[in-house]
C-alpha atoms as a PDB file:
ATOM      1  CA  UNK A   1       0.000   0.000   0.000  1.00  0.00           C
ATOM      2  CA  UNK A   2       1.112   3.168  -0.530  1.00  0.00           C
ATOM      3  CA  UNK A   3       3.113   5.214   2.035  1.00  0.00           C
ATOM      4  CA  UNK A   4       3.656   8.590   0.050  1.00  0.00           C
ATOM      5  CA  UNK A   5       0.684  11.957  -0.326  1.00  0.00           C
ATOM      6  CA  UNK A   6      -2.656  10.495  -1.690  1.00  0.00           C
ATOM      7  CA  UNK A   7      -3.758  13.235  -4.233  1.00  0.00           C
ATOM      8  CA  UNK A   8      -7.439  12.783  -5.628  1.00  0.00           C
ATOM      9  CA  UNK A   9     -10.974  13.869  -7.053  1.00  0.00           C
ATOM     10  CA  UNK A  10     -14.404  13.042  -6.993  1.00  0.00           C
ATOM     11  CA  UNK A  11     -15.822  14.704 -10.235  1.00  0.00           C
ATOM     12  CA  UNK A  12     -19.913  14.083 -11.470  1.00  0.00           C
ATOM     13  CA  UNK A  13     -22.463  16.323 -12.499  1.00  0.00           C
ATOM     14  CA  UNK A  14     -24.669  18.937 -10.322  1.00  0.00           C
ATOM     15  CA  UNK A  15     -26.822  16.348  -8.165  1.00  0.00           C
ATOM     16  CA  UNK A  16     -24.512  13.089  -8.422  1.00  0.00           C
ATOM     17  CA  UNK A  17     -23.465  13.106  -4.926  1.00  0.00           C
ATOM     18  CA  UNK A  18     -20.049  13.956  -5.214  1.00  0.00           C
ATOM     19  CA  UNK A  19     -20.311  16.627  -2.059  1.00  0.00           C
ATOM     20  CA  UNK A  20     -21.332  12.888   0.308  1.00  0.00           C
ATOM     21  CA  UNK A  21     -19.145  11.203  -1.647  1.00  0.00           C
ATOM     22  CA  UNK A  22     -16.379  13.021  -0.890  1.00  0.00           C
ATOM     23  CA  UNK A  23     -17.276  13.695   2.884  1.00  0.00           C
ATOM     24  CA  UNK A  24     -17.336   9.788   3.445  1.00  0.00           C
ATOM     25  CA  UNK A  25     -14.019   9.190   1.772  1.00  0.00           C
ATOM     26  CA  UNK A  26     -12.486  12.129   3.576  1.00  0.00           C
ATOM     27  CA  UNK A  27     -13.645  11.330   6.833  1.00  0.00           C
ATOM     28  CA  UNK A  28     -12.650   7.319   6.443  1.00  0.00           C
ATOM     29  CA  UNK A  29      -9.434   7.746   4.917  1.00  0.00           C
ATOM     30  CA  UNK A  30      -8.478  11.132   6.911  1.00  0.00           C
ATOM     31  CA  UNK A  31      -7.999  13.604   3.547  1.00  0.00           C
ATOM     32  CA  UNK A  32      -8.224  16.824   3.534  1.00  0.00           C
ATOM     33  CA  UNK A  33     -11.803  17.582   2.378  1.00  0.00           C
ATOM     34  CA  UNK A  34     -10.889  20.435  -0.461  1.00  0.00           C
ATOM     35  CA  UNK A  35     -13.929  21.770  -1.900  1.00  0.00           C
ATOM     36  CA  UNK A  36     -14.430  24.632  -4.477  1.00  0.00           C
ATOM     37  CA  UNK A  37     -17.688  25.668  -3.655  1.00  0.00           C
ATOM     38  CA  UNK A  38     -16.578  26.283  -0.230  1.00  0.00           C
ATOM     39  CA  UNK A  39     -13.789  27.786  -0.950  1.00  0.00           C
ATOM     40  CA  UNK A  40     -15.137  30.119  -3.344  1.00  0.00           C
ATOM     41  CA  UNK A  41     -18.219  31.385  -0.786  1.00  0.00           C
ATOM     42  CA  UNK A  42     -15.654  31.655   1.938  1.00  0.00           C
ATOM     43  CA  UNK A  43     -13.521  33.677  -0.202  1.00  0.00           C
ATOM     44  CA  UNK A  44     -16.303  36.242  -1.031  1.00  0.00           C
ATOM     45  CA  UNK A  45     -17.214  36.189   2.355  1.00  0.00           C
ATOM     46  CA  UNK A  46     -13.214  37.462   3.367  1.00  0.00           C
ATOM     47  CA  UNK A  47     -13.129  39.734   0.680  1.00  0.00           C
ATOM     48  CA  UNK A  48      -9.946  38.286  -1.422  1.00  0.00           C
ATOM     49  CA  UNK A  49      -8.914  39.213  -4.611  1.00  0.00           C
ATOM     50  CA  UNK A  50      -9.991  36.336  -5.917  1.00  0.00           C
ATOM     51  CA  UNK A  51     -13.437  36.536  -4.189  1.00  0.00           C
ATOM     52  CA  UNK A  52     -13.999  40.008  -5.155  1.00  0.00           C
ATOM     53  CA  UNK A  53     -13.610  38.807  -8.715  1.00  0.00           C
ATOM     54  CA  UNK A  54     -16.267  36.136  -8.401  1.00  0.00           C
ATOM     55  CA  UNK A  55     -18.722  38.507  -6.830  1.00  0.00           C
ATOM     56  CA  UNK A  56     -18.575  40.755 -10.309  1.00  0.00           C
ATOM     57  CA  UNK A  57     -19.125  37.784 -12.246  1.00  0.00           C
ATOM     58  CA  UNK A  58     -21.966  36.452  -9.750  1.00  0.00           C
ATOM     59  CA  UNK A  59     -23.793  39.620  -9.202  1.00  0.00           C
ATOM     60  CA  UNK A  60     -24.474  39.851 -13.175  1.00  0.00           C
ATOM     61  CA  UNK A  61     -25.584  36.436 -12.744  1.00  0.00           C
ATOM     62  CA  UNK A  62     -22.802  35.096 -14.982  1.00  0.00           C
ATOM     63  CA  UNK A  63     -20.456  31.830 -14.302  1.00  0.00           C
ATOM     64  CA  UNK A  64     -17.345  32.553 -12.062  1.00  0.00           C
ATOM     65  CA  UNK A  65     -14.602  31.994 -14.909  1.00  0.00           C
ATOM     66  CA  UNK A  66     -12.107  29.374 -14.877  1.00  0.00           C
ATOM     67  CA  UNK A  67      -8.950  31.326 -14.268  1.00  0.00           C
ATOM     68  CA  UNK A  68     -10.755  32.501 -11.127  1.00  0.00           C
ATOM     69  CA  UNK A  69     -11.861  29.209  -9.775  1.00  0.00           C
ATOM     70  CA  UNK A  70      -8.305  28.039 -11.147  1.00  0.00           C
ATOM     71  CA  UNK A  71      -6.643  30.730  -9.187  1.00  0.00           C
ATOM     72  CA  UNK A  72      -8.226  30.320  -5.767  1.00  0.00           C
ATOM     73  CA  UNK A  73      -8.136  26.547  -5.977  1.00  0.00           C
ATOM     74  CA  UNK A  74      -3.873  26.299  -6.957  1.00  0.00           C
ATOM     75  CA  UNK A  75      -3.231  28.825  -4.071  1.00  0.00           C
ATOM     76  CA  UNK A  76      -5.159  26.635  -1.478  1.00  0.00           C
ATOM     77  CA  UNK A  77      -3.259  23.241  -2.618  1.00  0.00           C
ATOM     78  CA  UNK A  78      -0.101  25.464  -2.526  1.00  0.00           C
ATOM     79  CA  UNK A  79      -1.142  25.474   1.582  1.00  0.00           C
ATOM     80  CA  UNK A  80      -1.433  21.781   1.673  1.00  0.00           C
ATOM     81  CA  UNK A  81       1.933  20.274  -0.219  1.00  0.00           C
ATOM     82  CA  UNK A  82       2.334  17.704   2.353  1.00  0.00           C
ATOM     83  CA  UNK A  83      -1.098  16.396   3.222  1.00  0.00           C
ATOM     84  CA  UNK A  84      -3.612  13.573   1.714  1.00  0.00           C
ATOM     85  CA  UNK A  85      -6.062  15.538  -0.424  1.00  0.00           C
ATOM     86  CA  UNK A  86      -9.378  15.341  -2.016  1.00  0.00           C
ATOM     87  CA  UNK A  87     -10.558  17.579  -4.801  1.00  0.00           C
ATOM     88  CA  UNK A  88     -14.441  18.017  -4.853  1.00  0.00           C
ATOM     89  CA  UNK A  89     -15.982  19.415  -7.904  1.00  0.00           C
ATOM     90  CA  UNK A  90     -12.123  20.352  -9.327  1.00  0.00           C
ATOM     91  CA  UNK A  91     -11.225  20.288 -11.796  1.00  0.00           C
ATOM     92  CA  UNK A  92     -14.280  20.603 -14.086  1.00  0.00           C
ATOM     93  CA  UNK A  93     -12.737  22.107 -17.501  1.00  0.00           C
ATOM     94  CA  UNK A  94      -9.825  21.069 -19.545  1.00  0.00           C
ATOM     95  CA  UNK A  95      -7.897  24.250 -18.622  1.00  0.00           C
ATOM     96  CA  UNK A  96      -8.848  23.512 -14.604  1.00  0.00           C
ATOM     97  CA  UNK A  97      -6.888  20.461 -15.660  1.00  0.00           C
ATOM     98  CA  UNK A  98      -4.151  21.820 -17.483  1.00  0.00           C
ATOM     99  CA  UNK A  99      -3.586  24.531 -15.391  1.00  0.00           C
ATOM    100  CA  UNK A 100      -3.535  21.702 -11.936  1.00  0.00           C
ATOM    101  CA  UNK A 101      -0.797  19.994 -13.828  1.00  0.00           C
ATOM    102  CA  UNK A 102       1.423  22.625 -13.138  1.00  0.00           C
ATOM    103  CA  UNK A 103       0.728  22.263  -9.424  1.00  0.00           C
ATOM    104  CA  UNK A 104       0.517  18.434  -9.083  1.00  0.00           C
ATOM    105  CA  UNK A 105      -0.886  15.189 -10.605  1.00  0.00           C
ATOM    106  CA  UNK A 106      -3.773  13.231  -9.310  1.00  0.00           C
ATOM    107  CA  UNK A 107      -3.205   9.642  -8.291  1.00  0.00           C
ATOM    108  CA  UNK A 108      -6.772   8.956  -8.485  1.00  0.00           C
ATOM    109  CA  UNK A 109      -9.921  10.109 -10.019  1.00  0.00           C
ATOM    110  CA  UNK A 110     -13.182   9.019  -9.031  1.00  0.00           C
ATOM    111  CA  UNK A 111     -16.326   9.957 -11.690  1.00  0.00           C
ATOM    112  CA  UNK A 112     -20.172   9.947 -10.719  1.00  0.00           C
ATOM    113  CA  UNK A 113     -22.354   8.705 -13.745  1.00  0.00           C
ATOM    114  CA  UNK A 114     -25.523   9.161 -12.607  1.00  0.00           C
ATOM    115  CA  UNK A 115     -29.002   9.008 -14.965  1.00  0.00           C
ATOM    116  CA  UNK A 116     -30.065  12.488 -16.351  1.00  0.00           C
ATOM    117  CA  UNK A 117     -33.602  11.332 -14.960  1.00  0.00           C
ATOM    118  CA  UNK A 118     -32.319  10.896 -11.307  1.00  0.00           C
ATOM    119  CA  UNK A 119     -30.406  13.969 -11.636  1.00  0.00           C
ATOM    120  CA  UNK A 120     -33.069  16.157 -13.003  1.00  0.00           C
ATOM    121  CA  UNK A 121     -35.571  14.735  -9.888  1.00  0.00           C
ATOM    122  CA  UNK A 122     -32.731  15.255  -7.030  1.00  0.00           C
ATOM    123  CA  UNK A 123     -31.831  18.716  -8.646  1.00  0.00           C
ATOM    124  CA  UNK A 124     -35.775  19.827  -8.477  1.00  0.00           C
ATOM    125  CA  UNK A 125     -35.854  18.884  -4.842  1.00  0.00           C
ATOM    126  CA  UNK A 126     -32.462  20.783  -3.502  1.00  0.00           C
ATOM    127  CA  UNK A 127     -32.403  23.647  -1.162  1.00  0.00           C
ATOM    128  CA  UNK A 128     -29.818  25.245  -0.213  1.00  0.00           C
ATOM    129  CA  UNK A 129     -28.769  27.939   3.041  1.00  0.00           C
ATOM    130  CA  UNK A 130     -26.893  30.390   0.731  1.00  0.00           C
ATOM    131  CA  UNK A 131     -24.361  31.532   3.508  1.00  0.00           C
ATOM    132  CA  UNK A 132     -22.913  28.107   4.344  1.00  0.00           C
ATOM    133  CA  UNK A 133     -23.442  25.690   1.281  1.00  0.00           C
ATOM    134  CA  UNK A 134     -25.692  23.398   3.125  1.00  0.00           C
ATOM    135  CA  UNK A 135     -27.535  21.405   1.172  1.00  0.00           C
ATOM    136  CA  UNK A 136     -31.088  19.975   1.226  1.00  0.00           C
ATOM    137  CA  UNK A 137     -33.380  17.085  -0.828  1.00  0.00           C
ATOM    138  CA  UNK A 138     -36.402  17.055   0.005  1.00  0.00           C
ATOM    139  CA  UNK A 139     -36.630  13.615   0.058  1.00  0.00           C
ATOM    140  CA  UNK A 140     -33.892  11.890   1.457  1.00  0.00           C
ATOM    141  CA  UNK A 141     -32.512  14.641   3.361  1.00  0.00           C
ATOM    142  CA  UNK A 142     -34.837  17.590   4.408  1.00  0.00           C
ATOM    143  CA  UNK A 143     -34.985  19.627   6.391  1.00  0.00           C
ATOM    144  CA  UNK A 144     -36.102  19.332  10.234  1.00  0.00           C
ATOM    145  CA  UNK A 145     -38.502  22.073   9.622  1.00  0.00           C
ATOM    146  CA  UNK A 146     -40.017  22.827   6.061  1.00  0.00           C
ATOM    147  CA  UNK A 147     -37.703  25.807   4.010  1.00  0.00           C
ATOM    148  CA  UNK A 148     -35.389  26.243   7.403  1.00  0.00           C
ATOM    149  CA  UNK A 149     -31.924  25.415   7.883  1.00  0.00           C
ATOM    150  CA  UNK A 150     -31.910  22.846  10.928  1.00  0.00           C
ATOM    151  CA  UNK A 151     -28.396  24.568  12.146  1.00  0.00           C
ATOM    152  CA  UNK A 152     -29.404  28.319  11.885  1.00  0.00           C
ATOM    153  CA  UNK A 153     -33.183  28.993  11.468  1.00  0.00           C
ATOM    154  CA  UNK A 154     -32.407  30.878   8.358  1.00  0.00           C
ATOM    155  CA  UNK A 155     -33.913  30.517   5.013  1.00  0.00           C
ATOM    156  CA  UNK A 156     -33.719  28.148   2.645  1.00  0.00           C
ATOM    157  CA  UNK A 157     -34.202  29.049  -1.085  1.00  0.00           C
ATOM    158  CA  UNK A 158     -34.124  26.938  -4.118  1.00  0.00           C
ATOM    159  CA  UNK A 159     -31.657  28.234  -6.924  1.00  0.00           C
ATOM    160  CA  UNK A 160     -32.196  29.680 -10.324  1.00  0.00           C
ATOM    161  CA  UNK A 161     -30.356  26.489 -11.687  1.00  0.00           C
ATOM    162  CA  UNK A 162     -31.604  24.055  -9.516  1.00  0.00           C
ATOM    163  CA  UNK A 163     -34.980  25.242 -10.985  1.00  0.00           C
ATOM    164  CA  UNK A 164     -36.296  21.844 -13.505  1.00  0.00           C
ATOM    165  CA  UNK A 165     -36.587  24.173 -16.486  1.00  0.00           C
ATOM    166  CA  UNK A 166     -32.722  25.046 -15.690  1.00  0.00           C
ATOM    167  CA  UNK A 167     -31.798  21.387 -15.169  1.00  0.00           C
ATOM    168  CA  UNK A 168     -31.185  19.743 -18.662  1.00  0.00           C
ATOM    169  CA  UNK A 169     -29.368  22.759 -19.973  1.00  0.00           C
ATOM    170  CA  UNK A 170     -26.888  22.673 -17.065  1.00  0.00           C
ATOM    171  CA  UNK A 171     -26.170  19.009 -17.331  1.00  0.00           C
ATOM    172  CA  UNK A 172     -25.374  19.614 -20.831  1.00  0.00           C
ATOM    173  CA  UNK A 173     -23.109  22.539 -20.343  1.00  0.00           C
ATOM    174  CA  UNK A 174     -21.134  19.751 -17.578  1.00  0.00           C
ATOM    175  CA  UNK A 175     -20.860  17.291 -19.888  1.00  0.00           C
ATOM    176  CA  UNK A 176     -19.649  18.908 -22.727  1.00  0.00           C
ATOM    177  CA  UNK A 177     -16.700  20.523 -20.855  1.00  0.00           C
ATOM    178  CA  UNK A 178     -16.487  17.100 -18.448  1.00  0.00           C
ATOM    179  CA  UNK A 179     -15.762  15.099 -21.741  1.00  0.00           C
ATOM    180  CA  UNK A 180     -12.319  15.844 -22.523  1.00  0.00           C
ATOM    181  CA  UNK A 181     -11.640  16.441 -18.942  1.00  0.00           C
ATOM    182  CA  UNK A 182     -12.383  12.551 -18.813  1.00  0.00           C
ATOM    183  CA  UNK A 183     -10.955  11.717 -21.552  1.00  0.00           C
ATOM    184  CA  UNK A 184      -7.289  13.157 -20.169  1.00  0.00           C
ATOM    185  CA  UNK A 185      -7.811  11.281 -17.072  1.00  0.00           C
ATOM    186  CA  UNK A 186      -8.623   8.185 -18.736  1.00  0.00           C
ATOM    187  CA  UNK A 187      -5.179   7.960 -21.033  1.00  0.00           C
ATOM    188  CA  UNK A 188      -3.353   8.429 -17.637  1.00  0.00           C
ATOM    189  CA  UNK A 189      -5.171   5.383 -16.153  1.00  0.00           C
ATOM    190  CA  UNK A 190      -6.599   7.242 -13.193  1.00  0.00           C
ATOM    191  CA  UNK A 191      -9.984   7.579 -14.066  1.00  0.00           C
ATOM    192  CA  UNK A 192     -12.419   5.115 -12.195  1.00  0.00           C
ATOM    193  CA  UNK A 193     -16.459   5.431 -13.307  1.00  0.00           C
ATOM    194  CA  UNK A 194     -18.892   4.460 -11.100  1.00  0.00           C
ATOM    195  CA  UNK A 195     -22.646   4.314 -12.376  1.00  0.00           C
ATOM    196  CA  UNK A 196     -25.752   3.891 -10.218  1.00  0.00           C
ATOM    197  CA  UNK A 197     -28.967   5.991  -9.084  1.00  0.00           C
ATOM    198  CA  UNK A 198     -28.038   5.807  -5.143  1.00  0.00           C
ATOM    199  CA  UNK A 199     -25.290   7.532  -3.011  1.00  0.00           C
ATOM    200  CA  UNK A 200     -25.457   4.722  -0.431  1.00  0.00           C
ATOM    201  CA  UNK A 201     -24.949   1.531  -3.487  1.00  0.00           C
ATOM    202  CA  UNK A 202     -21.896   3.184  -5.073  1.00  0.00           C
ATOM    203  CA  UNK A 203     -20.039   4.484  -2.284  1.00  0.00           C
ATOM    204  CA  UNK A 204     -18.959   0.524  -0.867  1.00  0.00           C
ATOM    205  CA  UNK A 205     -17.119   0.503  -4.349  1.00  0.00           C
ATOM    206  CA  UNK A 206     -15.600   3.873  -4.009  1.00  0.00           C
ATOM    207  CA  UNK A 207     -14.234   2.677   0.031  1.00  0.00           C
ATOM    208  CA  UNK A 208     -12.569  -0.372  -1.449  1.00  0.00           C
ATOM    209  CA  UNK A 209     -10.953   1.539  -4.552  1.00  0.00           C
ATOM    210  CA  UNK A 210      -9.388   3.771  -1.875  1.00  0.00           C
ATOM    211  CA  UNK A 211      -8.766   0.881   0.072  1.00  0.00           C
ATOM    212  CA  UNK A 212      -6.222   0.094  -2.265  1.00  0.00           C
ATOM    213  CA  UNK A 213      -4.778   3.088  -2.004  1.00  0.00           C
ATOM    214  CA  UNK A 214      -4.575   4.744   1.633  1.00  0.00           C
ATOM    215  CA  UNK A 215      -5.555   2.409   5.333  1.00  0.00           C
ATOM    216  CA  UNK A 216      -8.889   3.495   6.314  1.00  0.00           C
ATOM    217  CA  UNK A 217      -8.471   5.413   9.726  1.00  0.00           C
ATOM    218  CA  UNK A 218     -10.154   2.906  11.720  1.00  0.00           C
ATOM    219  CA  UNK A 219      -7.462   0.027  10.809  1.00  0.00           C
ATOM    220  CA  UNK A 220      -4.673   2.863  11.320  1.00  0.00           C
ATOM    221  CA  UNK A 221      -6.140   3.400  14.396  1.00  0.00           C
ATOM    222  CA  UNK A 222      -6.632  -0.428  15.255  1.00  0.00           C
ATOM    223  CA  UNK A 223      -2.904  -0.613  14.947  1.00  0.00           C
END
């Protein structure tokens, strides 16, 4: 098994469970849970550079760019040289890619193929509290109390994208710029698919692939 830094990502679409996905293998296998969602609405909530360039993107209701993301992601991995790491959501474009090159390689790379059906339901049925990221289904994971966040009482609100007349043009904006992100991954034989409807029935595939990889904390632990 390998003793040296475990680099990795969990890519999918909006709604595959990548966010759980990664949380599980993070928390069983102890890496550092890198997310670029988070990172991007804690940066506009400091006020960085590269947050303050987001906001002028997001406030005209536009995409945050990819040099942006690019930028913000590279100088948190730059923090992290010597720790076990998992990318969530990163990189998403072929010039997220290119561009992570120049800071490392990933080992491994774990994609979500999920049905557009199931997507398009668990997409309709997300809500979200805005100021941390948490997120909601309706059906296997609402909320204690109807439209309120269980930790802060706040709002919940359903997004502009998350809307189902939004859906099936954002899946097919992530596809066509996942597909040669894939397709680099794959010719460096550390792209692993995993295909299924249900969080809970893929992830005992994803726990022994990184089984392979990195001791589970628990047998660490044990030891």
């Amino acid at each position: 098994m390998a003793s040296r830094l475990l680099h990795a990502a969990v890519l999918g679409p909006p709604g595959s469970g990548k966010g759980t996905v990664s949380q599980r293998v993070a928390h069983s296998f102890g890496l550092q849970h890198l997310s670029s969602g988070r990172f991007l609405r804690d940066s506009l909530r400091a006020g960085s550079e590269a947050g303050d360039m987001a906001r002028q993107y997001l406030e005209k209701g536009r995409l945050v760019p990819d040099h942006v993301i690019t930028r913000l992601m590279v100088s948190e991995l730059e923090l992290r040289s010597g720790q076990h790491w998992l990318l969530d959501g990163f990189p998403r474009t072929l010039g997220q890619a290119e561009a992570l090159d120049k800071v490392c390689n990933l080992d491994l790379v774990v994609s979500l193929n999920i049905p557009f059906e199931t997507l398009k339901d668990r997409l309709s049925r997300r809500w979200i509290h805005l100021p941390s990221g948490r997120v909601y289904n309706l059906d296997f994971n609402p909320p204690l109390v109807p439209g309120v966040d269980d930790v802060t009482g706040e709002p919940l609100v359903q997004q502009e994208h998350d809307r189902p007349e939004a859906v099936a043009a954002r899946l097919r904006r992530y596809k066509d710029a996942a597909k040669p992100v894939m397709e680099l991954y794959r010719s460096r034989g550390v792209l692993h698919q995993f295909s299924g409807t249900e969080t809970n029935k893929i992830w005992p595939y994803v726990y022994t692939l990184f089984s392979n990889k990195l001791a589970p904390l628990q047998s660490r632990e044990a030891n």
